[in-house]
């Protein structure tokens, strides 16, 4: 895979609040990886999004064996706060499915336990404020398996509208290979935080000065002695610099009072980064557009099924006919501009016409 193919969108809110995944306790790392994979599959899979194949998930996210995800958990979330009698009744009910292995339990939590995202800032009045908002990642999830071999399974899910909306409009980009490589170092939260910081600093064109305590929190450093914490911050930033070279991460320390504990972070941007950003935005926009156009196509062709290659051919034939449902197509293009750029645009704007004239080229995205 090229660097562009390995680059995926991720919700900036989730990256900034990646430490809040710890609410999921022992499932935090797996759920974080599942959320990144859902973002990746949304970008890559135009037709099958909404299906989770554990084999593909394990392959993309660096798990050596997908069967390790089927290890039973001692206290599944589904059975929390139930009495022994209630648990016994559920387990003996042949019509009840128990979400009690690692993957099942993680998906159950994603569909039942909203993620709490903390935030703060300074109001116009000069007062500091802090708050919490919640976001459910999945709104539904179903599991399908072979009765003779329950480990041969796949899942159907629906992601929340807020999760999908942020992937379209409020996103950063991360490198899937780097993210995966940092799991064994437990540095994925810090990597996501730095990806978000990189995007922010690129817009502001300034240096980053994250608080010492905050960076230690993101890096999972709990030492009490400041000198030891600083040493570990250097080590962990060095690991990210080595395993995620695309970030261009650089840092130094400045005096904060008598001691050099003020961390200063910056990123070295390559000339190719601007071109890659433009390419990524164009690719993301076009993938959103394909989905919107397919939704409109299905309204007129109720028999269409995205998994059927013949219907895909019919769909692309429909796209290639500029005089066929042109108003519908222009409306979808306007919607894509709104979803991706947050930009309201007239159906007869030159930008819309430019995209409209290239609809016959969208097949290359599939």
Phi, psi and omega in degrees: 000142177281171178300320181296319181293333181274351181273127180230158177281154174208145182298124180298325178299316181291324179292319180292328183252030186301333178295336182290348174298340181297348174302330181278005173055236186294346179265002187302312183295315180297316181294320177301317179292323177296318181296317177297319180294322177298320177296318179295315183290330176297322179287320189269327189254097182290330189254326186255012181298137186109000176241129177247115176260115182303328180294314180292320179300312181298320181295313183288328187259010171079020174275129186296324183216120182298337181292341176294340180282351182262011178293134182292144177258151185285327183226080180298143182301329181300331186256008181295144176064018175258150178284165178302321180294319179294320178295317179299319181295318180294316182293332180272352179279113183292345179267000182256132176261131180261119180274077192235017168250178188303312183289314177305311185296320179295315180294322177301315179296321181295333181265347185237339184241104180300146176277129178270123181250119181270150179207167180194171180176196179238126180285164180301333179285352180097355180278145172281147176218152178222150181203175178223135171230155184245152177216124175278133183279312179244143176260343175198153176208134177236146177246139179235131182208163177276124182302326180283338180216081183303338180284346175271096190215167170209167184235145170248134183218164170235125177277153181293153181296326179293319178299313182291323180297318180292329176294333181273326191236334185231070188230160168242176176243142177225160180264117185298322181295317180293315180302315181295318182295336184269000181295317183294338177268000183057038183247012178298318178301316180294322178298315179297319178300317181290325176300318179292319179297321179300314180297319181294315182290330179296324179284319183277340181056053179214175179276154177261138179229067179295146180300147181301315181295321181296315183292325176294321178296314179295329181271357179072031181263119184245008180299147180277323183286124184300321181298318180290323178296318179297319179300316181289326176300315178300318181296316184287321175296324177296321178296316178294320178301323181282316186272345179230064185297339182295340179291329185067035186292132174222152179204162177205174180238139176239166180289135173233088191084231181274344189241154180274076180238014175267111183278131177241124183240140171215170184229136177272116182264138177270156177301329182287344182298319181296317179295319179296320178300316179296318179297318180295314180299318179296318180295314181298317179301314183294324179291321174299317181297317179301316180297316180296319179294322179293323176299318178292319179301318182293335177294329180266341183230080188297340181278353185293134175231125186300334182281349183268117185298328180295322179289329175295319179299315178298320179299312181290330173295322177296318178298324187284354180258097185297336182271359182265113178053044185298324179296321179297317182293318179295323178297320178295322178296317177299318179296322179295319176299319181293316182293319186273316185256353186065030189243121175276129186222145180285144183298341181249015175296151181300325179295321178295316180296324179298316178291319181303319182289344182253012182300330181290353180262359186288345182298334181294343180281341186287000000 
